[in-house]
Short mmCIF file of C-alpha atoms and ligand atoms in Angstrom, two decimals:
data_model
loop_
_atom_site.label_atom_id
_atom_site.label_comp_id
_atom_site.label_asym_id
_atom_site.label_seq_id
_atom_site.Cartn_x
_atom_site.Cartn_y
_atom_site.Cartn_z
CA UNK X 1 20.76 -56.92 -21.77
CA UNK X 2 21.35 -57.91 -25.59
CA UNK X 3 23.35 -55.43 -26.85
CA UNK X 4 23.40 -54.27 -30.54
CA UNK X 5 25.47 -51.53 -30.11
CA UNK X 6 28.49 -51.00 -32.81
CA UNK X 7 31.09 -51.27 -30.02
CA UNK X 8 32.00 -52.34 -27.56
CA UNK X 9 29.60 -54.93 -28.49
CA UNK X 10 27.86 -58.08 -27.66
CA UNK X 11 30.57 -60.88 -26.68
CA UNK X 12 30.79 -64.57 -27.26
CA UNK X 13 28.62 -66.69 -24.54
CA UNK X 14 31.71 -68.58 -23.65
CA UNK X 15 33.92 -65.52 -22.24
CA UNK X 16 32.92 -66.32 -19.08
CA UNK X 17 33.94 -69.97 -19.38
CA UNK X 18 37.17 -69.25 -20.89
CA UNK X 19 38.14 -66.54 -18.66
CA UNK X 20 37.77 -69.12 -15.74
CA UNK X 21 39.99 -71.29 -17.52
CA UNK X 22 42.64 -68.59 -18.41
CA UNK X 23 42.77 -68.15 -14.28
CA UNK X 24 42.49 -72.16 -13.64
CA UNK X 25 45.35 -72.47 -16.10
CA UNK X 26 47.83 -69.76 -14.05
CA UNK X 27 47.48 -67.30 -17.48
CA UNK X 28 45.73 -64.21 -15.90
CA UNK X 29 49.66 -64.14 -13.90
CA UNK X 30 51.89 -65.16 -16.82
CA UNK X 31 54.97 -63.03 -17.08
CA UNK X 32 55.17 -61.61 -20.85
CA UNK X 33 58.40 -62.56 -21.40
CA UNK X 34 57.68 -66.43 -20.40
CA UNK X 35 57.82 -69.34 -22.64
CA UNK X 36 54.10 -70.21 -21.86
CA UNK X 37 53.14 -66.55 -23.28
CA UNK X 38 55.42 -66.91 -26.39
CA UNK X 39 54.00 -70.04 -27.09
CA UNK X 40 50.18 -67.82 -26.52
CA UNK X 41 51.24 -65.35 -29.14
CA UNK X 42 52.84 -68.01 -31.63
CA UNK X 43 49.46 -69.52 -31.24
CA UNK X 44 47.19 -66.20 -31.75
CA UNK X 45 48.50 -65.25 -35.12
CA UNK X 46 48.94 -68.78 -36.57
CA UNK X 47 45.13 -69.19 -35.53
CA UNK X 48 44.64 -65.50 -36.97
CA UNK X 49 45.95 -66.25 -40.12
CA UNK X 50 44.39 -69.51 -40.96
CA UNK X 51 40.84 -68.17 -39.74
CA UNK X 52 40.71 -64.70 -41.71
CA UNK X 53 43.22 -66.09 -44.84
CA UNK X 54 45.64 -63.41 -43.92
CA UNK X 55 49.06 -63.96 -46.09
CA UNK X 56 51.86 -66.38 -44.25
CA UNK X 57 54.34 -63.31 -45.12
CA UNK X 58 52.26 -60.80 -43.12
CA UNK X 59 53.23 -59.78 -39.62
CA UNK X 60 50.80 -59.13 -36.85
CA UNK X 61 51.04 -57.47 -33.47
CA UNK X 62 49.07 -56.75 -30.68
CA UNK X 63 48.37 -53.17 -29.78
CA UNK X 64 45.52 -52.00 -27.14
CA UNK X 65 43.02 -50.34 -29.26
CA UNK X 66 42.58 -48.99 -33.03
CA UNK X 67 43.56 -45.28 -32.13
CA UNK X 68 47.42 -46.60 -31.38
CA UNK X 69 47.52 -48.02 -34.41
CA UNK X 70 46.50 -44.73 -36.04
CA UNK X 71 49.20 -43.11 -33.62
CA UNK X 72 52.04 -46.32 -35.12
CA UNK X 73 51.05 -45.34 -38.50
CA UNK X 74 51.93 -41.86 -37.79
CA UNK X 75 55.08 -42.31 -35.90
CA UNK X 76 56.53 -45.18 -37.62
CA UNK X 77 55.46 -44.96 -41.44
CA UNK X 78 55.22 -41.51 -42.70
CA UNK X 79 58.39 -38.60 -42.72
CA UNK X 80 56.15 -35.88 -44.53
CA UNK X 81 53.09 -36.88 -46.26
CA UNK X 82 49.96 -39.28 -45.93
CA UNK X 83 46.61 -38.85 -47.87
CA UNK X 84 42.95 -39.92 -45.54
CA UNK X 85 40.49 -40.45 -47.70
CA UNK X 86 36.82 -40.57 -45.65
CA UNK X 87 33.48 -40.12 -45.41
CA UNK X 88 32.75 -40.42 -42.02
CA UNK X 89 33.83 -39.42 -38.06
CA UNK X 90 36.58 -41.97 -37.86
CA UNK X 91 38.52 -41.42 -40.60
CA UNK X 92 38.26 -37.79 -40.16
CA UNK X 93 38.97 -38.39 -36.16
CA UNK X 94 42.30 -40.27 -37.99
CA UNK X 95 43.25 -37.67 -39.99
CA UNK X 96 43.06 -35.45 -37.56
CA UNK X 97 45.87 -37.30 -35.10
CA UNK X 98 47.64 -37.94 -37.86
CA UNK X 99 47.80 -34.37 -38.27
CA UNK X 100 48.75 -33.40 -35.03
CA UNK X 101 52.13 -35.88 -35.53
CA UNK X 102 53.31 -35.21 -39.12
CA UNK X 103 53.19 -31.90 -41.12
CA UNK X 104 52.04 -33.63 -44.26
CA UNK X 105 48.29 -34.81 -43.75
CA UNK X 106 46.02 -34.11 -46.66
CA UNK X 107 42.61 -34.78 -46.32
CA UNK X 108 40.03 -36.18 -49.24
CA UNK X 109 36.40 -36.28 -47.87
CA UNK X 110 33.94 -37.85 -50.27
CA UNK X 111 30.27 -38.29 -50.06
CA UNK X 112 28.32 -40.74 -47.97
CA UNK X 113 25.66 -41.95 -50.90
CA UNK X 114 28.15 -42.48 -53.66
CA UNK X 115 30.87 -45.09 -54.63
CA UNK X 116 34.60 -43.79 -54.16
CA UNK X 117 36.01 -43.16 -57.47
CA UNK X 118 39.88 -44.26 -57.62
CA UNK X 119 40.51 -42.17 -60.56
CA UNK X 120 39.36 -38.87 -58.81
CA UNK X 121 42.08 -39.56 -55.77
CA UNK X 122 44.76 -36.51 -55.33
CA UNK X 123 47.41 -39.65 -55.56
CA UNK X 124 50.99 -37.63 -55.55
CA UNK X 125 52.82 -40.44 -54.48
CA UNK X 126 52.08 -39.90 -50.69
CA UNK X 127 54.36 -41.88 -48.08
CA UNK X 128 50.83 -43.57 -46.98
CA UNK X 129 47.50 -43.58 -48.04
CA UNK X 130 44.84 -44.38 -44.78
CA UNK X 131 41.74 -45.44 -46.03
CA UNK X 132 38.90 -46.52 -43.37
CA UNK X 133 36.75 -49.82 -45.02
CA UNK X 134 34.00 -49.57 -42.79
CA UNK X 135 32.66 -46.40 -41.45
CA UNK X 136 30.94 -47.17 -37.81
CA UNK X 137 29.55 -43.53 -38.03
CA UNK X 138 27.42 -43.49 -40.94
CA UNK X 139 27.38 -47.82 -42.01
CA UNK X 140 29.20 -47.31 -45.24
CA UNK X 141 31.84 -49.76 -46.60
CA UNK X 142 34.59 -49.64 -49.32
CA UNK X 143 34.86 -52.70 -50.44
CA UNK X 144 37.82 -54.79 -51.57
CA UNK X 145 37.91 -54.23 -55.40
CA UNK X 146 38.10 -50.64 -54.82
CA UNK X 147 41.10 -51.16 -52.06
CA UNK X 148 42.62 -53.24 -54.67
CA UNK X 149 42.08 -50.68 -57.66
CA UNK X 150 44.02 -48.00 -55.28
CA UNK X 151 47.26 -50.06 -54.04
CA UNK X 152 46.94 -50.86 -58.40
CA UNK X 153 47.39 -47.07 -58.83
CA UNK X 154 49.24 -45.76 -56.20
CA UNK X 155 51.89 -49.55 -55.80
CA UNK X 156 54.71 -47.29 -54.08
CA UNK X 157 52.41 -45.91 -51.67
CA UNK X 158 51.64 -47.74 -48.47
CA UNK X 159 48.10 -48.66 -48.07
CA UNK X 160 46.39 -48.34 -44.45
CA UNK X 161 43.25 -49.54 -43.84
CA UNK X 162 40.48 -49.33 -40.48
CA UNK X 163 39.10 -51.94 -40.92
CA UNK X 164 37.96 -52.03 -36.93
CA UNK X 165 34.27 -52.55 -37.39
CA UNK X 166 34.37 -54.96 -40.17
CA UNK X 167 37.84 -57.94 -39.79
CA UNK X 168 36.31 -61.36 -38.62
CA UNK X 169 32.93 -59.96 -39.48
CA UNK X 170 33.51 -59.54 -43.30
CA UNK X 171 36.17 -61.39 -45.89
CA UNK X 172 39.13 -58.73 -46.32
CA UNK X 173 41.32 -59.28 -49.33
CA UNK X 174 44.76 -58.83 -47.42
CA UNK X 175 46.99 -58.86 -49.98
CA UNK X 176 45.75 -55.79 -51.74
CA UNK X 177 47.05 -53.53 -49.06
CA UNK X 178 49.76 -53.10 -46.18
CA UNK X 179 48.36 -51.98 -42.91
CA UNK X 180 45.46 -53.64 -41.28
CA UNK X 181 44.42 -52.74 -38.11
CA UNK X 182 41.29 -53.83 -35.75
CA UNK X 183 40.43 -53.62 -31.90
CA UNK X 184 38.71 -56.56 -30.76
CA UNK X 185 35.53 -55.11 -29.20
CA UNK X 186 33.52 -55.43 -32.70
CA UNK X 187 32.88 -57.92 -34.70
CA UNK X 188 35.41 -60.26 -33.01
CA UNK X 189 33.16 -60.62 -30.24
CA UNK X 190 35.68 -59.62 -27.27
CA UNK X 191 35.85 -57.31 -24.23
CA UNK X 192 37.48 -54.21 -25.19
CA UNK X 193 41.37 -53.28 -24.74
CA UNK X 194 43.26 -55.46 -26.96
CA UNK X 195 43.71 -54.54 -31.35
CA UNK X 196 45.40 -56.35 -34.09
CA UNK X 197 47.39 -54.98 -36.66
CA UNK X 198 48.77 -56.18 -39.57
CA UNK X 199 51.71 -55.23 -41.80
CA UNK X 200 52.54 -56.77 -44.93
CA UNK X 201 56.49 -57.41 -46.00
CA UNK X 202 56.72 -53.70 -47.77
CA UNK X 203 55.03 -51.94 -44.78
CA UNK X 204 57.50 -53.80 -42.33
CA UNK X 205 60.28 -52.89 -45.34
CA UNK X 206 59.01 -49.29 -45.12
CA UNK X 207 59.43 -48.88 -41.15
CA UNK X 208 62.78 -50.25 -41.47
CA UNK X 209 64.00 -47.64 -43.39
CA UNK X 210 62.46 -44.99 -41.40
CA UNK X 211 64.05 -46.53 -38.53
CA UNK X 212 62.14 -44.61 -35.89
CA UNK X 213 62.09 -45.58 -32.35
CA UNK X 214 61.33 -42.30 -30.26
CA UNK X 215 58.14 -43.58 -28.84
CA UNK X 216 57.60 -46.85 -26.44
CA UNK X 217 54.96 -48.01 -29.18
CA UNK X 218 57.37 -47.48 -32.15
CA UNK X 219 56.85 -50.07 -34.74
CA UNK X 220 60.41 -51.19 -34.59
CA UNK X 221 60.26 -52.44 -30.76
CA UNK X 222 57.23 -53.73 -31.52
CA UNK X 223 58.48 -55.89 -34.77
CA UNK X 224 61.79 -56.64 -32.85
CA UNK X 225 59.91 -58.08 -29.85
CA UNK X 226 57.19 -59.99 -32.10
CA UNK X 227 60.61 -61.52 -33.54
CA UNK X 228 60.53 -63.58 -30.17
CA UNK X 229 56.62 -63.71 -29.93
CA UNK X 230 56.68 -61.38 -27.77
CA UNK X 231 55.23 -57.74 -27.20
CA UNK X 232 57.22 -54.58 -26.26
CA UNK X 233 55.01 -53.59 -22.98
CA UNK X 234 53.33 -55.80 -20.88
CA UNK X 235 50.55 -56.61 -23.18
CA UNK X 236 46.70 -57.56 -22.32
CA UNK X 237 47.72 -61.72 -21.84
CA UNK X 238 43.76 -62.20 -21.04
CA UNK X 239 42.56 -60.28 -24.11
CA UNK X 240 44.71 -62.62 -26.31
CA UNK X 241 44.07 -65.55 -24.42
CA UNK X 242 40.55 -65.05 -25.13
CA UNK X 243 41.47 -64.31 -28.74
CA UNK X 244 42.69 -67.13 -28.89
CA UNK X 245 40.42 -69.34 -27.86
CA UNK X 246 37.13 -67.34 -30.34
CA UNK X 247 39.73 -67.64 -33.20
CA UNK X 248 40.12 -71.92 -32.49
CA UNK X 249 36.32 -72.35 -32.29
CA UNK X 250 35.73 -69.46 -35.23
CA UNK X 251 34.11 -71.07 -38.44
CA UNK X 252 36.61 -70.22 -41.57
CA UNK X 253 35.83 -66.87 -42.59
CA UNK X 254 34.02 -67.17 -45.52
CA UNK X 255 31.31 -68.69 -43.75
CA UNK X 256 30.90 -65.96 -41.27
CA UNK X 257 30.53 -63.87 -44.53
CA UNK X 258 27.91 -65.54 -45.57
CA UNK X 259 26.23 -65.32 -42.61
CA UNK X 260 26.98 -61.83 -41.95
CA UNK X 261 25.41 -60.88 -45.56
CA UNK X 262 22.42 -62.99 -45.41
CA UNK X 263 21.50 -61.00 -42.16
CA UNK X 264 22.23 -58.24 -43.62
CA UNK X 265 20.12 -58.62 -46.54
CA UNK X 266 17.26 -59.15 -43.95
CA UNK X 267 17.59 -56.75 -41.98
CA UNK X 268 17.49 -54.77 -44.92
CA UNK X 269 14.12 -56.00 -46.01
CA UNK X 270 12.87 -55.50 -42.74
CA UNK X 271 12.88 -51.62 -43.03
CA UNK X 272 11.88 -51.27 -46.43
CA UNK X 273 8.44 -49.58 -47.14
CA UNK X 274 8.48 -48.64 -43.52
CA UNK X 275 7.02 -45.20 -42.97
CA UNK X 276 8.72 -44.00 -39.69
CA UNK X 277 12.72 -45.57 -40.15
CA UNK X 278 14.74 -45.31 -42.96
CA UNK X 279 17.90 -46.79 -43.84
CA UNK X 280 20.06 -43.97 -43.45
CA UNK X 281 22.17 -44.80 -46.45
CA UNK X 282 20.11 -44.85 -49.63
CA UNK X 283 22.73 -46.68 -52.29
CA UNK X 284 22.86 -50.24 -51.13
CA UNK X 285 26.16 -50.14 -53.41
CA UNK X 286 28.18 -48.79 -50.30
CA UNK X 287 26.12 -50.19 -47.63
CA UNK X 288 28.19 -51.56 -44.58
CA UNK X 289 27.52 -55.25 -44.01
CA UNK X 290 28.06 -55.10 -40.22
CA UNK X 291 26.83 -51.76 -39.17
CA UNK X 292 22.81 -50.69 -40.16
CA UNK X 293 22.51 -46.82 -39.63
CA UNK X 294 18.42 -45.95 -39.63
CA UNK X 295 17.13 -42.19 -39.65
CA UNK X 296 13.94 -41.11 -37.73
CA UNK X 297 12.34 -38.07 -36.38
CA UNK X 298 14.64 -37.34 -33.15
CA UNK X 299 11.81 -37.92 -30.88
CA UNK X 300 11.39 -41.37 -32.22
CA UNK X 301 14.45 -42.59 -31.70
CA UNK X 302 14.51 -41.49 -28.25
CA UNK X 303 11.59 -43.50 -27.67
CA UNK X 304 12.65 -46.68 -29.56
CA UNK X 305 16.17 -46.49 -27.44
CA UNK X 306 14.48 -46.22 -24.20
CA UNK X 307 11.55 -49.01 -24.89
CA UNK X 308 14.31 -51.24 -26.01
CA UNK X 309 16.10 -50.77 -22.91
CA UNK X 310 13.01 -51.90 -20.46
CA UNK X 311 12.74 -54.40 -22.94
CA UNK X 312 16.59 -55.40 -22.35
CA UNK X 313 18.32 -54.54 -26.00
CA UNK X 314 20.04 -51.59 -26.12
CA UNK X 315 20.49 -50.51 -29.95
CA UNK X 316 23.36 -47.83 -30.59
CA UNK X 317 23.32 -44.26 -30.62
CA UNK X 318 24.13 -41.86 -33.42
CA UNK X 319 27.60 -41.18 -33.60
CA UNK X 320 28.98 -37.29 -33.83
CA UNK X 321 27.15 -35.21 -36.10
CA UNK X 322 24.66 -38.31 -36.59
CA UNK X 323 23.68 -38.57 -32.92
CA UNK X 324 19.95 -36.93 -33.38
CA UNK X 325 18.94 -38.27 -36.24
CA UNK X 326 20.07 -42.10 -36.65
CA UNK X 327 20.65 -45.07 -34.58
CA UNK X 328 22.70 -47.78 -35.26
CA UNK X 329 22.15 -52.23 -35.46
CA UNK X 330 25.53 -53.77 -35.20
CA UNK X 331 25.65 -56.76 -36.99
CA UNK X 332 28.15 -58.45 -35.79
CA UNK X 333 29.18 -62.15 -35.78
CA UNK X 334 28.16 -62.90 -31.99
CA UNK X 335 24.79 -61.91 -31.81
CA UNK X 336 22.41 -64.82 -32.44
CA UNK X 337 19.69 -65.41 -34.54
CA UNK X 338 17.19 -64.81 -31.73
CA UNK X 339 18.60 -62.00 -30.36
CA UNK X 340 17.96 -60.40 -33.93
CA UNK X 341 14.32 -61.81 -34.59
CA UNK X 342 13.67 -60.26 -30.88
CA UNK X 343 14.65 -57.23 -31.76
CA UNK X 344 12.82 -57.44 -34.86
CA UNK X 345 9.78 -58.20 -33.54
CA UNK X 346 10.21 -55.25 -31.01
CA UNK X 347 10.60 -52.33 -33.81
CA UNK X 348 7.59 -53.83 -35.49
CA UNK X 349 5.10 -51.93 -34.24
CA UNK X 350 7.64 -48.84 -34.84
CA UNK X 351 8.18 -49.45 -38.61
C1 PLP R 401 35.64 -48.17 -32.94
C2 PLP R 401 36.48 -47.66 -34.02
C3 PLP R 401 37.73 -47.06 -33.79
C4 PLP R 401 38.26 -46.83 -32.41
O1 PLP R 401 38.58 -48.01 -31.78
P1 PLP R 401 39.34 -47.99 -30.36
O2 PLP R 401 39.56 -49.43 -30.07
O3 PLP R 401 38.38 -47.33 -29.41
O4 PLP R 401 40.56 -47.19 -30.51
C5 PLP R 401 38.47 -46.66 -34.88
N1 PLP R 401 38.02 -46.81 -36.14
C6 PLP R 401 36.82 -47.37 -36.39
C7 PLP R 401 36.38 -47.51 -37.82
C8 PLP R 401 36.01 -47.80 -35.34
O5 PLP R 401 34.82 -48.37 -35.60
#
């Protein structure tokens, strides 16, 4: 089965080579507090850093999925207030847990079809602003010169971005904010159960001060143990293994970019002047790069998802309020070229 579902998602070929080799080499048993796992983790975020040009002065942890990091953010970062600006199911699903930890929340929803405006933002100086850069939901993207326009505005405030469905798919511009945050099972390629996220010097500046460390995931175990390359709970050793070894055979970032956009572009042309699916999102200005969200009659979809099973490809559902009336294309660095003209060449006779 190729899968082009947004997540979990298609993995690298080689997983099953290098998780052989992870259990020839002893590391599906390493103890987390072992030289040969510090050395692991060293490894990880060096290779991290030089593959998605994340800042030398940046930390990065390991967490099990996106939704702790959204829980961290919560416990360790804000004492009243943070500000969740979305469009779409999972940065609404992250202002609401956010809510449900810290009396503060405030919510700014804006529309799916247009560009965010920075100078409409409610920015009061909130403790954090959380900001998701690509919606899986609905396919939309905020892209980095609008991320950079808000940390311009709002400098005191820390900046948290989702960026789960888009880092190692899409070039991120670190620098212009604090918190990044990704699980793996996206466009890095990987079985679920592992995230990264990544905290610039004011963010980790930030959590010092707030000095909170009521919860086994606080950020200040967490930082303390990553001191010694090493994690605060006995962490997911094969996820980052196999991290590890995507990251060292990863192309530099840029180039998956490319590639990423050219396909996009494509698949973009593919559906246009097609009578039965639409591109869901109308203003190519905000359209995500790695997911595709297309709109049919109900019916149709049903049909498409259940010929492209038989025909092994399974393309993703709607998500939440989206779940009748679109389906969803991941693309996503792993899936080859062939996979996608097969594909193709099975919604032809749909178009
Ligand atoms: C998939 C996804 C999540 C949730 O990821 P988990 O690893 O399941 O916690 C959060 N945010 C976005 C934007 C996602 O696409």
């Amino acid at each position: 089965m190729i899968s082009f579902y947004p997540g979990p998602s298609r993995v690298y070929d080689e997983i099953p080579k290098y998780v052989k080799e992870a259990h020839r080499k002893g590391v599906l048993s390493i103890n987390h507090r072992s030289v040969e796992f510090m050395n692991l983790s060293e490894e990880t975020v060096i290779l991290l850093k030089s593959k998605l040009t994340i800042p030398d002065s940046y930390k990065i942890f390991f967490t099990s999925s996106a939704t702790e990091c959204w829980e961290i953010i919560a416990q360790s970062f804000i004492v009243t207030d943070s500000l969740h600006i979305f469009n779409g199911a999972f940065g609404e699903k992250w202002f609401d847990y956010t809510k449900r930890l810290v009396p503060g929340a405030q919510a700014f929803p804006f529309d799916t079809e247009s560009r965010l405006e920075v100078k409409n933002l409610p920015l009061k100086n909130q403790e954090v602003i959380c900001l998701t850069q690509n919606e899986t939901s609905n396919g939309t993207e905020v892209n980095n010169s609008i991320i950079a326009a808000i940390k311009r505005k709002s400098p005191h405030a820390l900046l948290a971005v989702d960026a789960t469905s888009s880092m190692a798919g899409i070039e991120l511009n670190f620098k212009s904010a604090d918190v990044w945050f990704a699980s793996v099972q996206k466009c890095f390629g990987l079985p679920a159960g592992l995230a990264v996220m990544i905290c610039s010097p004011h963010a980790i500046q930030r959590m010092e001060a707030k000095h909170e460390r009521n919860h086994y995931n606080s950020l200040s175990f967490i930082n303390e143990m990553m001191d010694k390359w090493q994690t605060a709970y006995t962490p997911n050793v094969l996820g980052i293994y196999l991290l590890m070894r995507t990251m060292k055979k990863r192309k530099s970032i840029e180039q998956t970019h490319q590639k990423i956009k050219l396909r996009s572009v494509t698949w973009q042309k593919f559906f246009r002047g097609s009578k039965n699916i639409k591109l869901y999102i109308k203003n190519q200005g905000v359209r995500s790069l790695t997911v595709l969200t297309l709109t049919a009659k109900p019916e149709l979809i049903t049909e498409i998802k259940n010929q492209a099973k038989a025909n092994g490809i399974l393309v993703g559902d709607g998500y939440g309020t989206l779940k009748q009336d679109t389906f969803r294309i991941a693309n996503f660095p792993a899936i080859k070229k062939a996979e996608i003209r097969q594909l193709q060449k099975f919604l032809d006779s749909y178009l």
